[in-house]
Amino acid sequence: MRHVRFTLQRKSVLMGMLFTLPWLIGFIFLFAVPLAQSFQFSLHELKLGESGLELEYLGWDNYKNAFYVHATFNRILTESVIGMAVNVPLIIFFSLFIATVLNQRFRGRSIARMIFFLPVIVSTGVISSLGWADYMSQAIGQTLAEGGFSSLGSFELKGILYDMGMNRGLVNYLADAVDRIYDIISSSGVQILIFLAGLQSIPPSLYEASRIEGATGYENFWKITFPMMAPLILTNVIYTIIDSFLNSRMASLLKETSFKLFDFGLSAAMSWIYFGVIVLLLGLFTAVISRRAFYYDS
């Protein structure tokens, strides 16, 4: 009997397929069928008849209704995309900055790490179901709307930045980020952990060699830390985009259309449009960042 010899590359491929197999089986049995059904529903009107669920074929009418008839769909979709485009860079830079700080050696580092991960615990399902997080968010939002401490801080920040001669658009962007600091911190917990794990995986020998060559901390960050973090920046960007869309007003609109108005066909059509926008943005961001990503093993 002839024995088949596996090369190292072929063994790696087989191991990869073996580890991917549970996800593939789960996707086929749990996601593929509902995904196909939702597209089918988006082309029909669903009615509950005597024989059960009845489908009446409408073609692309649900998609046309979403774009041309529904009063708020276009506006909410546009606001969700713009909100994502504004929030993602802020969350990524804030997470990388905090992870870099938390990676330094200082007294109380463990407590500081726990504090920055608290928003993730607060936003878990159990506490969210109690409504505590929503009440807190609304209270803080109301405080900001009434001209609370953050608005005062952004006003002072604007004056300082204007005096420094910075561009007005950039100043407004930074001031808006200060006003939304609660949202940014509460959305950065997972990203900080990913960056922190990446920072601790950078070989210390790289920094030792750069110090011997006389490099400063600023040069170390831009020449070593930032390039080594590029693959994780891509990972965090993808995670942040998906997370921002899951918690956007579009998700609430889809739920209301389905379970309050019971227009499942229109909701399915909106979901597919929303899905298409997310895939398009993910592909665009991935293509742009992948060109700049540096992989140490390669």
PDB file of C-alpha atoms in Angstrom:
ATOM      1  CA  MET A   1       0.000   0.000   0.000  1.00  0.00           C
ATOM      2  CA  ARG A   2       1.375   3.363  -1.001  1.00  0.00           C
ATOM      3  CA  HIS A   3       1.877   5.827   1.840  1.00  0.00           C
ATOM      4  CA  VAL A   4       1.026   9.438   1.140  1.00  0.00           C
ATOM      5  CA  ARG A   5       3.656  11.845   2.430  1.00  0.00           C
ATOM      6  CA  PHE A   6       2.453  15.244   3.526  1.00  0.00           C
ATOM      7  CA  THR A   7       4.718  18.227   3.206  1.00  0.00           C
ATOM      8  CA  LEU A   8       4.740  20.869   5.942  1.00  0.00           C
ATOM      9  CA  GLN A   9       2.747  23.241   3.744  1.00  0.00           C
ATOM     10  CA  ARG A  10       0.108  20.599   3.020  1.00  0.00           C
ATOM     11  CA  LYS A  11      -0.138  19.735   6.732  1.00  0.00           C
ATOM     12  CA  SER A  12      -0.662  23.416   7.517  1.00  0.00           C
ATOM     13  CA  VAL A  13      -3.437  23.620   4.915  1.00  0.00           C
ATOM     14  CA  LEU A  14      -5.151  20.514   6.319  1.00  0.00           C
ATOM     15  CA  MET A  15      -4.907  21.834   9.874  1.00  0.00           C
ATOM     16  CA  GLY A  16      -6.368  25.145   8.750  1.00  0.00           C
ATOM     17  CA  MET A  17      -9.280  23.390   7.060  1.00  0.00           C
ATOM     18  CA  LEU A  18      -9.800  21.243  10.165  1.00  0.00           C
ATOM     19  CA  PHE A  19     -10.057  24.286  12.431  1.00  0.00           C
ATOM     20  CA  THR A  20     -12.337  26.067   9.935  1.00  0.00           C
ATOM     21  CA  LEU A  21     -14.674  23.087   9.591  1.00  0.00           C
ATOM     22  CA  PRO A  22     -16.810  23.763  12.751  1.00  0.00           C
ATOM     23  CA  TRP A  23     -17.472  27.330  11.569  1.00  0.00           C
ATOM     24  CA  LEU A  24     -18.341  26.074   8.060  1.00  0.00           C
ATOM     25  CA  ILE A  25     -20.789  23.478   9.411  1.00  0.00           C
ATOM     26  CA  GLY A  26     -22.377  26.047  11.730  1.00  0.00           C
ATOM     27  CA  PHE A  27     -22.688  28.567   8.880  1.00  0.00           C
ATOM     28  CA  ILE A  28     -24.382  26.069   6.561  1.00  0.00           C
ATOM     29  CA  PHE A  29     -26.903  24.803   9.118  1.00  0.00           C
ATOM     30  CA  LEU A  30     -27.523  27.990  11.113  1.00  0.00           C
ATOM     31  CA  PHE A  31     -26.924  30.964   8.779  1.00  0.00           C
ATOM     32  CA  ALA A  32     -27.065  29.913   5.111  1.00  0.00           C
ATOM     33  CA  VAL A  33     -30.740  28.864   5.171  1.00  0.00           C
ATOM     34  CA  PRO A  34     -32.018  31.974   7.061  1.00  0.00           C
ATOM     35  CA  LEU A  35     -29.872  34.140   4.777  1.00  0.00           C
ATOM     36  CA  ALA A  36     -31.473  32.670   1.654  1.00  0.00           C
ATOM     37  CA  GLN A  37     -34.932  32.930   3.235  1.00  0.00           C
ATOM     38  CA  SER A  38     -34.459  36.597   4.107  1.00  0.00           C
ATOM     39  CA  PHE A  39     -33.589  37.368   0.470  1.00  0.00           C
ATOM     40  CA  GLN A  40     -36.676  35.420  -0.602  1.00  0.00           C
ATOM     41  CA  PHE A  41     -38.806  37.418   1.863  1.00  0.00           C
ATOM     42  CA  SER A  42     -37.387  40.682   0.513  1.00  0.00           C
ATOM     43  CA  LEU A  43     -38.957  39.858  -2.883  1.00  0.00           C
ATOM     44  CA  HIS A  44     -42.366  38.947  -1.435  1.00  0.00           C
ATOM     45  CA  GLU A  45     -45.118  40.239   0.795  1.00  0.00           C
ATOM     46  CA  LEU A  46     -45.646  37.950   3.775  1.00  0.00           C
ATOM     47  CA  LYS A  47     -49.184  37.228   4.906  1.00  0.00           C
ATOM     48  CA  LEU A  48     -50.492  34.912   7.577  1.00  0.00           C
ATOM     49  CA  GLY A  49     -53.192  32.779   5.940  1.00  0.00           C
ATOM     50  CA  GLU A  50     -55.234  29.774   6.975  1.00  0.00           C
ATOM     51  CA  SER A  51     -52.551  27.406   5.742  1.00  0.00           C
ATOM     52  CA  GLY A  52     -49.772  29.309   7.476  1.00  0.00           C
ATOM     53  CA  LEU A  53     -47.309  31.816   6.056  1.00  0.00           C
ATOM     54  CA  GLU A  54     -48.196  32.859   2.508  1.00  0.00           C
ATOM     55  CA  LEU A  55     -45.882  34.657   0.096  1.00  0.00           C
ATOM     56  CA  GLU A  56     -47.035  37.027  -2.612  1.00  0.00           C
ATOM     57  CA  TYR A  57     -44.350  37.806  -5.175  1.00  0.00           C
ATOM     58  CA  LEU A  58     -43.616  41.542  -5.560  1.00  0.00           C
ATOM     59  CA  GLY A  59     -40.291  41.528  -7.376  1.00  0.00           C
ATOM     60  CA  TRP A  60     -38.123  44.542  -6.421  1.00  0.00           C
ATOM     61  CA  ASP A  61     -41.034  46.610  -5.056  1.00  0.00           C
ATOM     62  CA  ASN A  62     -39.852  46.328  -1.444  1.00  0.00           C
ATOM     63  CA  TYR A  63     -36.455  47.743  -2.437  1.00  0.00           C
ATOM     64  CA  LYS A  64     -38.135  50.587  -4.359  1.00  0.00           C
ATOM     65  CA  ASN A  65     -40.389  51.305  -1.379  1.00  0.00           C
ATOM     66  CA  ALA A  66     -37.378  51.474   0.926  1.00  0.00           C
ATOM     67  CA  PHE A  67     -35.617  54.041  -1.284  1.00  0.00           C
ATOM     68  CA  TYR A  68     -38.530  56.087  -2.700  1.00  0.00           C
ATOM     69  CA  VAL A  69     -41.537  55.636  -0.392  1.00  0.00           C
ATOM     70  CA  HIS A  70     -40.315  55.108   3.171  1.00  0.00           C
ATOM     71  CA  ALA A  71     -40.123  58.455   4.971  1.00  0.00           C
ATOM     72  CA  THR A  72     -36.952  57.966   7.020  1.00  0.00           C
ATOM     73  CA  PHE A  73     -34.950  55.064   5.532  1.00  0.00           C
ATOM     74  CA  ASN A  74     -32.593  57.128   3.342  1.00  0.00           C
ATOM     75  CA  ARG A  75     -31.937  59.667   6.088  1.00  0.00           C
ATOM     76  CA  ILE A  76     -31.262  57.076   8.803  1.00  0.00           C
ATOM     77  CA  LEU A  77     -29.036  55.026   6.484  1.00  0.00           C
ATOM     78  CA  THR A  78     -27.025  58.124   5.537  1.00  0.00           C
ATOM     79  CA  GLU A  79     -26.709  59.217   9.171  1.00  0.00           C
ATOM     80  CA  SER A  80     -25.546  55.716  10.162  1.00  0.00           C
ATOM     81  CA  VAL A  81     -22.834  55.693   7.494  1.00  0.00           C
ATOM     82  CA  ILE A  82     -21.671  59.234   8.342  1.00  0.00           C
ATOM     83  CA  GLY A  83     -21.680  58.429  12.063  1.00  0.00           C
ATOM     84  CA  MET A  84     -19.569  55.352  11.382  1.00  0.00           C
ATOM     85  CA  ALA A  85     -17.113  57.314   9.205  1.00  0.00           C
ATOM     86  CA  VAL A  86     -16.677  59.886  11.993  1.00  0.00           C
ATOM     87  CA  ASN A  87     -16.471  57.448  14.909  1.00  0.00           C
ATOM     88  CA  VAL A  88     -14.162  54.740  13.520  1.00  0.00           C
ATOM     89  CA  PRO A  89     -10.965  56.877  13.227  1.00  0.00           C
ATOM     90  CA  LEU A  90     -11.584  58.358  16.690  1.00  0.00           C
ATOM     91  CA  ILE A  91     -12.088  54.946  18.305  1.00  0.00           C
ATOM     92  CA  ILE A  92      -9.037  53.437  16.578  1.00  0.00           C
ATOM     93  CA  PHE A  93      -6.662  56.274  17.506  1.00  0.00           C
ATOM     94  CA  PHE A  94      -8.011  56.493  21.049  1.00  0.00           C
ATOM     95  CA  SER A  95      -7.689  52.711  21.533  1.00  0.00           C
ATOM     96  CA  LEU A  96      -4.127  52.644  20.191  1.00  0.00           C
ATOM     97  CA  PHE A  97      -3.145  55.596  22.386  1.00  0.00           C
ATOM     98  CA  ILE A  98      -4.634  54.072  25.559  1.00  0.00           C
ATOM     99  CA  ALA A  99      -3.143  50.637  24.784  1.00  0.00           C
ATOM    100  CA  THR A 100       0.294  52.246  24.336  1.00  0.00           C
ATOM    101  CA  VAL A 101      -0.077  54.007  27.700  1.00  0.00           C
ATOM    102  CA  LEU A 102      -1.314  50.848  29.457  1.00  0.00           C
ATOM    103  CA  ASN A 103       1.589  48.875  28.015  1.00  0.00           C
ATOM    104  CA  GLN A 104       4.049  51.047  29.969  1.00  0.00           C
ATOM    105  CA  ARG A 105       5.274  50.003  33.410  1.00  0.00           C
ATOM    106  CA  PHE A 106       3.740  52.139  36.167  1.00  0.00           C
ATOM    107  CA  ARG A 107       2.174  51.617  39.575  1.00  0.00           C
ATOM    108  CA  GLY A 108      -1.519  50.688  39.408  1.00  0.00           C
ATOM    109  CA  ARG A 109      -1.332  49.464  35.812  1.00  0.00           C
ATOM    110  CA  SER A 110      -3.697  46.527  36.478  1.00  0.00           C
ATOM    111  CA  ILE A 111      -6.341  48.834  37.958  1.00  0.00           C
ATOM    112  CA  ALA A 112      -6.015  51.222  35.007  1.00  0.00           C
ATOM    113  CA  ARG A 113      -6.509  48.340  32.570  1.00  0.00           C
ATOM    114  CA  MET A 114      -9.609  47.215  34.471  1.00  0.00           C
ATOM    115  CA  ILE A 115     -11.084  50.735  34.378  1.00  0.00           C
ATOM    116  CA  PHE A 116     -10.746  50.999  30.607  1.00  0.00           C
ATOM    117  CA  PHE A 117     -12.343  47.568  30.161  1.00  0.00           C
ATOM    118  CA  LEU A 118     -15.302  48.399  32.442  1.00  0.00           C
ATOM    119  CA  PRO A 119     -17.437  49.864  29.591  1.00  0.00           C
ATOM    120  CA  VAL A 120     -17.356  46.451  27.892  1.00  0.00           C
ATOM    121  CA  ILE A 121     -18.640  44.785  31.075  1.00  0.00           C
ATOM    122  CA  VAL A 122     -21.275  47.480  31.574  1.00  0.00           C
ATOM    123  CA  SER A 123     -22.595  46.994  28.057  1.00  0.00           C
ATOM    124  CA  THR A 124     -23.008  43.221  28.435  1.00  0.00           C
ATOM    125  CA  GLY A 125     -26.427  41.699  27.922  1.00  0.00           C
ATOM    126  CA  VAL A 126     -27.384  41.265  31.580  1.00  0.00           C
ATOM    127  CA  ILE A 127     -26.751  44.873  32.586  1.00  0.00           C
ATOM    128  CA  SER A 128     -28.174  46.216  29.332  1.00  0.00           C
ATOM    129  CA  SER A 129     -31.362  44.276  29.996  1.00  0.00           C
ATOM    130  CA  LEU A 130     -31.684  46.127  33.282  1.00  0.00           C
ATOM    131  CA  GLY A 131     -31.631  49.368  31.346  1.00  0.00           C
ATOM    132  CA  TRP A 132     -28.960  50.833  33.582  1.00  0.00           C
ATOM    133  CA  ALA A 133     -26.571  51.563  30.723  1.00  0.00           C
ATOM    134  CA  ASP A 134     -29.302  53.264  28.696  1.00  0.00           C
ATOM    135  CA  TYR A 135     -30.363  55.437  31.602  1.00  0.00           C
ATOM    136  CA  MET A 136     -26.751  56.385  32.241  1.00  0.00           C
ATOM    137  CA  SER A 137     -26.168  57.178  28.583  1.00  0.00           C
ATOM    138  CA  GLN A 138     -29.340  59.269  28.408  1.00  0.00           C
ATOM    139  CA  ALA A 139     -28.426  61.134  31.572  1.00  0.00           C
ATOM    140  CA  ILE A 140     -24.963  61.946  30.248  1.00  0.00           C
ATOM    141  CA  GLY A 141     -26.381  62.881  26.855  1.00  0.00           C
ATOM    142  CA  GLN A 142     -28.878  65.219  28.552  1.00  0.00           C
ATOM    143  CA  THR A 143     -26.092  66.800  30.560  1.00  0.00           C
ATOM    144  CA  LEU A 144     -24.110  67.430  27.381  1.00  0.00           C
ATOM    145  CA  ALA A 145     -27.165  68.844  25.614  1.00  0.00           C
ATOM    146  CA  GLU A 146     -27.738  71.261  28.497  1.00  0.00           C
ATOM    147  CA  GLY A 147     -24.221  72.619  28.155  1.00  0.00           C
ATOM    148  CA  GLY A 148     -22.463  70.521  30.744  1.00  0.00           C
ATOM    149  CA  PHE A 149     -18.805  70.234  31.542  1.00  0.00           C
ATOM    150  CA  SER A 150     -17.817  68.593  28.243  1.00  0.00           C
ATOM    151  CA  SER A 151     -19.291  71.386  26.141  1.00  0.00           C
ATOM    152  CA  LEU A 152     -17.361  73.888  28.186  1.00  0.00           C
ATOM    153  CA  GLY A 153     -14.208  71.823  27.651  1.00  0.00           C
ATOM    154  CA  SER A 154     -14.708  71.681  23.883  1.00  0.00           C
ATOM    155  CA  PHE A 155     -15.381  75.436  23.798  1.00  0.00           C
ATOM    156  CA  GLU A 156     -12.075  76.115  25.530  1.00  0.00           C
ATOM    157  CA  LEU A 157     -10.351  73.580  23.292  1.00  0.00           C
ATOM    158  CA  LYS A 158     -11.679  75.323  20.187  1.00  0.00           C
ATOM    159  CA  GLY A 159     -10.269  78.642  21.333  1.00  0.00           C
ATOM    160  CA  ILE A 160      -6.864  77.156  22.036  1.00  0.00           C
ATOM    161  CA  LEU A 161      -6.700  75.345  18.686  1.00  0.00           C
ATOM    162  CA  TYR A 162      -7.909  78.404  16.755  1.00  0.00           C
ATOM    163  CA  ASP A 163      -5.147  80.433  18.399  1.00  0.00           C
ATOM    164  CA  MET A 164      -2.643  77.796  17.241  1.00  0.00           C
ATOM    165  CA  GLY A 165      -3.785  78.394  13.647  1.00  0.00           C
ATOM    166  CA  MET A 166      -5.299  74.957  13.032  1.00  0.00           C
ATOM    167  CA  ASN A 167      -7.792  74.330  10.241  1.00  0.00           C
ATOM    168  CA  ARG A 168     -11.384  75.127  11.246  1.00  0.00           C
ATOM    169  CA  GLY A 169     -12.743  71.762   9.993  1.00  0.00           C
ATOM    170  CA  LEU A 170     -10.143  69.810  11.987  1.00  0.00           C
ATOM    171  CA  VAL A 171     -10.850  71.889  15.090  1.00  0.00           C
ATOM    172  CA  ASN A 172     -14.588  71.212  14.861  1.00  0.00           C
ATOM    173  CA  TYR A 173     -13.882  67.496  14.383  1.00  0.00           C
ATOM    174  CA  LEU A 174     -11.700  67.367  17.516  1.00  0.00           C
ATOM    175  CA  ALA A 175     -14.186  69.437  19.540  1.00  0.00           C
ATOM    176  CA  ASP A 176     -16.995  67.110  18.498  1.00  0.00           C
ATOM    177  CA  ALA A 177     -14.839  64.169  19.620  1.00  0.00           C
ATOM    178  CA  VAL A 178     -14.452  65.773  23.069  1.00  0.00           C
ATOM    179  CA  ASP A 179     -18.228  66.183  23.335  1.00  0.00           C
ATOM    180  CA  ARG A 180     -18.722  62.475  22.492  1.00  0.00           C
ATOM    181  CA  ILE A 181     -15.936  61.149  24.702  1.00  0.00           C
ATOM    182  CA  TYR A 182     -18.356  58.872  26.609  1.00  0.00           C
ATOM    183  CA  ASP A 183     -19.437  57.090  23.401  1.00  0.00           C
ATOM    184  CA  ILE A 184     -15.814  56.744  22.272  1.00  0.00           C
ATOM    185  CA  ILE A 185     -14.635  55.244  25.573  1.00  0.00           C
ATOM    186  CA  SER A 186     -17.601  52.864  25.830  1.00  0.00           C
ATOM    187  CA  SER A 187     -16.873  51.581  22.295  1.00  0.00           C
ATOM    188  CA  SER A 188     -13.109  51.121  22.747  1.00  0.00           C
ATOM    189  CA  GLY A 189     -12.784  48.309  25.317  1.00  0.00           C
ATOM    190  CA  VAL A 190     -12.281  45.366  22.942  1.00  0.00           C
ATOM    191  CA  GLN A 191     -10.048  47.380  20.607  1.00  0.00           C
ATOM    192  CA  ILE A 192      -7.790  48.354  23.526  1.00  0.00           C
ATOM    193  CA  LEU A 193      -7.398  44.699  24.506  1.00  0.00           C
ATOM    194  CA  ILE A 194      -6.493  43.680  20.942  1.00  0.00           C
ATOM    195  CA  PHE A 195      -3.925  46.477  20.638  1.00  0.00           C
ATOM    196  CA  LEU A 196      -2.517  45.649  24.082  1.00  0.00           C
ATOM    197  CA  ALA A 197      -2.017  42.011  23.097  1.00  0.00           C
ATOM    198  CA  GLY A 198      -0.321  43.136  19.880  1.00  0.00           C
ATOM    199  CA  LEU A 199       2.008  45.542  21.685  1.00  0.00           C
ATOM    200  CA  GLN A 200       3.132  42.810  24.063  1.00  0.00           C
ATOM    201  CA  SER A 201       3.932  40.512  21.127  1.00  0.00           C
ATOM    202  CA  ILE A 202       6.481  42.918  19.605  1.00  0.00           C
ATOM    203  CA  PRO A 203       9.988  41.493  20.187  1.00  0.00           C
ATOM    204  CA  PRO A 204      11.846  43.643  22.784  1.00  0.00           C
ATOM    205  CA  SER A 205      15.034  43.139  20.746  1.00  0.00           C
ATOM    206  CA  LEU A 206      13.703  45.608  18.147  1.00  0.00           C
ATOM    207  CA  TYR A 207      13.461  48.380  20.737  1.00  0.00           C
ATOM    208  CA  GLU A 208      16.847  47.473  22.242  1.00  0.00           C
ATOM    209  CA  ALA A 209      18.491  47.685  18.821  1.00  0.00           C
ATOM    210  CA  SER A 210      16.831  51.032  18.099  1.00  0.00           C
ATOM    211  CA  ARG A 211      17.936  52.447  21.473  1.00  0.00           C
ATOM    212  CA  ILE A 212      21.509  51.393  20.751  1.00  0.00           C
ATOM    213  CA  GLU A 213      21.238  53.276  17.443  1.00  0.00           C
ATOM    214  CA  GLY A 214      20.063  56.358  19.341  1.00  0.00           C
ATOM    215  CA  ALA A 215      16.399  56.376  18.263  1.00  0.00           C
ATOM    216  CA  THR A 216      13.944  58.456  20.300  1.00  0.00           C
ATOM    217  CA  GLY A 217      10.585  57.257  21.656  1.00  0.00           C
ATOM    218  CA  TYR A 218       8.798  59.180  18.894  1.00  0.00           C
ATOM    219  CA  GLU A 219      10.881  57.405  16.229  1.00  0.00           C
ATOM    220  CA  ASN A 220      10.338  54.040  17.919  1.00  0.00           C
ATOM    221  CA  PHE A 221       6.579  54.523  17.746  1.00  0.00           C
ATOM    222  CA  TRP A 222       6.425  55.476  14.062  1.00  0.00           C
ATOM    223  CA  LYS A 223       9.185  53.124  12.839  1.00  0.00           C
ATOM    224  CA  ILE A 224       8.466  50.023  14.973  1.00  0.00           C
ATOM    225  CA  THR A 225       5.222  50.151  16.954  1.00  0.00           C
ATOM    226  CA  PHE A 226       2.886  51.602  14.339  1.00  0.00           C
ATOM    227  CA  PRO A 227       3.988  49.319  11.434  1.00  0.00           C
ATOM    228  CA  MET A 228       3.799  46.249  13.702  1.00  0.00           C
ATOM    229  CA  MET A 229       0.276  47.262  14.730  1.00  0.00           C
ATOM    230  CA  ALA A 230      -0.946  47.679  11.126  1.00  0.00           C
ATOM    231  CA  PRO A 231      -2.571  44.180  10.854  1.00  0.00           C
ATOM    232  CA  LEU A 232      -4.336  44.751  14.171  1.00  0.00           C
ATOM    233  CA  ILE A 233      -5.488  48.191  13.016  1.00  0.00           C
ATOM    234  CA  LEU A 234      -7.203  46.446  10.116  1.00  0.00           C
ATOM    235  CA  THR A 235      -8.771  43.922  12.519  1.00  0.00           C
ATOM    236  CA  ASN A 236     -10.016  46.671  14.828  1.00  0.00           C
ATOM    237  CA  VAL A 237     -11.358  48.764  11.948  1.00  0.00           C
ATOM    238  CA  ILE A 238     -13.437  45.817  10.720  1.00  0.00           C
ATOM    239  CA  TYR A 239     -14.674  45.062  14.242  1.00  0.00           C
ATOM    240  CA  THR A 240     -15.521  48.733  14.905  1.00  0.00           C
ATOM    241  CA  ILE A 241     -17.430  49.119  11.631  1.00  0.00           C
ATOM    242  CA  ILE A 242     -19.570  46.056  12.349  1.00  0.00           C
ATOM    243  CA  ASP A 243     -20.063  47.059  15.985  1.00  0.00           C
ATOM    244  CA  SER A 244     -21.114  50.602  15.028  1.00  0.00           C
ATOM    245  CA  PHE A 245     -23.707  49.326  12.563  1.00  0.00           C
ATOM    246  CA  LEU A 246     -25.119  46.796  15.048  1.00  0.00           C
ATOM    247  CA  ASN A 247     -25.772  49.599  17.538  1.00  0.00           C
ATOM    248  CA  SER A 248     -26.971  52.214  15.046  1.00  0.00           C
ATOM    249  CA  ARG A 249     -30.450  53.611  14.448  1.00  0.00           C
ATOM    250  CA  MET A 250     -30.726  51.418  11.350  1.00  0.00           C
ATOM    251  CA  ALA A 251     -30.855  48.326  13.561  1.00  0.00           C
ATOM    252  CA  SER A 252     -33.734  49.896  15.528  1.00  0.00           C
ATOM    253  CA  LEU A 253     -35.548  50.823  12.293  1.00  0.00           C
ATOM    254  CA  LEU A 254     -35.304  47.220  11.045  1.00  0.00           C
ATOM    255  CA  LYS A 255     -36.730  45.903  14.330  1.00  0.00           C
ATOM    256  CA  GLU A 256     -39.596  48.414  14.294  1.00  0.00           C
ATOM    257  CA  THR A 257     -40.481  47.630  10.679  1.00  0.00           C
ATOM    258  CA  SER A 258     -40.534  43.898  11.408  1.00  0.00           C
ATOM    259  CA  PHE A 259     -42.092  43.566  14.846  1.00  0.00           C
ATOM    260  CA  LYS A 260     -44.196  46.739  15.187  1.00  0.00           C
ATOM    261  CA  LEU A 261     -45.406  47.312  11.639  1.00  0.00           C
ATOM    262  CA  PHE A 262     -45.196  43.581  10.763  1.00  0.00           C
ATOM    263  CA  ASP A 263     -43.922  44.482   7.271  1.00  0.00           C
ATOM    264  CA  PHE A 264     -41.407  41.639   7.061  1.00  0.00           C
ATOM    265  CA  GLY A 265     -40.840  41.965   3.311  1.00  0.00           C
ATOM    266  CA  LEU A 266     -39.872  45.631   3.542  1.00  0.00           C
ATOM    267  CA  SER A 267     -37.703  44.929   6.598  1.00  0.00           C
ATOM    268  CA  ALA A 268     -35.906  42.130   4.723  1.00  0.00           C
ATOM    269  CA  ALA A 269     -35.294  44.451   1.751  1.00  0.00           C
ATOM    270  CA  MET A 270     -33.907  47.141   4.083  1.00  0.00           C
ATOM    271  CA  SER A 271     -31.693  44.536   5.743  1.00  0.00           C
ATOM    272  CA  TRP A 272     -30.198  43.479   2.404  1.00  0.00           C
ATOM    273  CA  ILE A 273     -29.550  47.097   1.410  1.00  0.00           C
ATOM    274  CA  TYR A 274     -27.925  47.656   4.792  1.00  0.00           C
ATOM    275  CA  PHE A 275     -25.897  44.467   4.387  1.00  0.00           C
ATOM    276  CA  GLY A 276     -24.723  45.595   0.950  1.00  0.00           C
ATOM    277  CA  VAL A 277     -23.567  48.962   2.314  1.00  0.00           C
ATOM    278  CA  ILE A 278     -21.650  47.273   5.138  1.00  0.00           C
ATOM    279  CA  VAL A 279     -19.940  44.815   2.759  1.00  0.00           C
ATOM    280  CA  LEU A 280     -19.011  47.673   0.406  1.00  0.00           C
ATOM    281  CA  LEU A 281     -17.475  49.728   3.222  1.00  0.00           C
ATOM    282  CA  LEU A 282     -15.638  46.746   4.697  1.00  0.00           C
ATOM    283  CA  GLY A 283     -14.176  45.897   1.294  1.00  0.00           C
ATOM    284  CA  LEU A 284     -13.118  49.515   0.751  1.00  0.00           C
ATOM    285  CA  PHE A 285     -11.439  49.869   4.161  1.00  0.00           C
ATOM    286  CA  THR A 286      -9.786  46.445   3.873  1.00  0.00           C
ATOM    287  CA  ALA A 287      -8.374  47.236   0.420  1.00  0.00           C
ATOM    288  CA  VAL A 288      -6.966  50.595   1.555  1.00  0.00           C
ATOM    289  CA  ILE A 289      -5.458  49.433   4.880  1.00  0.00           C
ATOM    290  CA  SER A 290      -4.130  46.103   3.543  1.00  0.00           C
ATOM    291  CA  ARG A 291      -1.831  47.981   1.175  1.00  0.00           C
ATOM    292  CA  ARG A 292      -0.170  49.657   4.171  1.00  0.00           C
ATOM    293  CA  ALA A 293      -0.210  46.657   6.528  1.00  0.00           C
ATOM    294  CA  PHE A 294       3.123  45.145   7.508  1.00  0.00           C
ATOM    295  CA  TYR A 295       3.316  41.454   8.420  1.00  0.00           C
ATOM    296  CA  TYR A 296       6.351  40.555  10.512  1.00  0.00           C
ATOM    297  CA  ASP A 297       6.407  36.850   9.547  1.00  0.00           C
ATOM    298  CA  SER A 298       6.416  37.640   5.818  1.00  0.00           C
TER     299      SER A 298
END
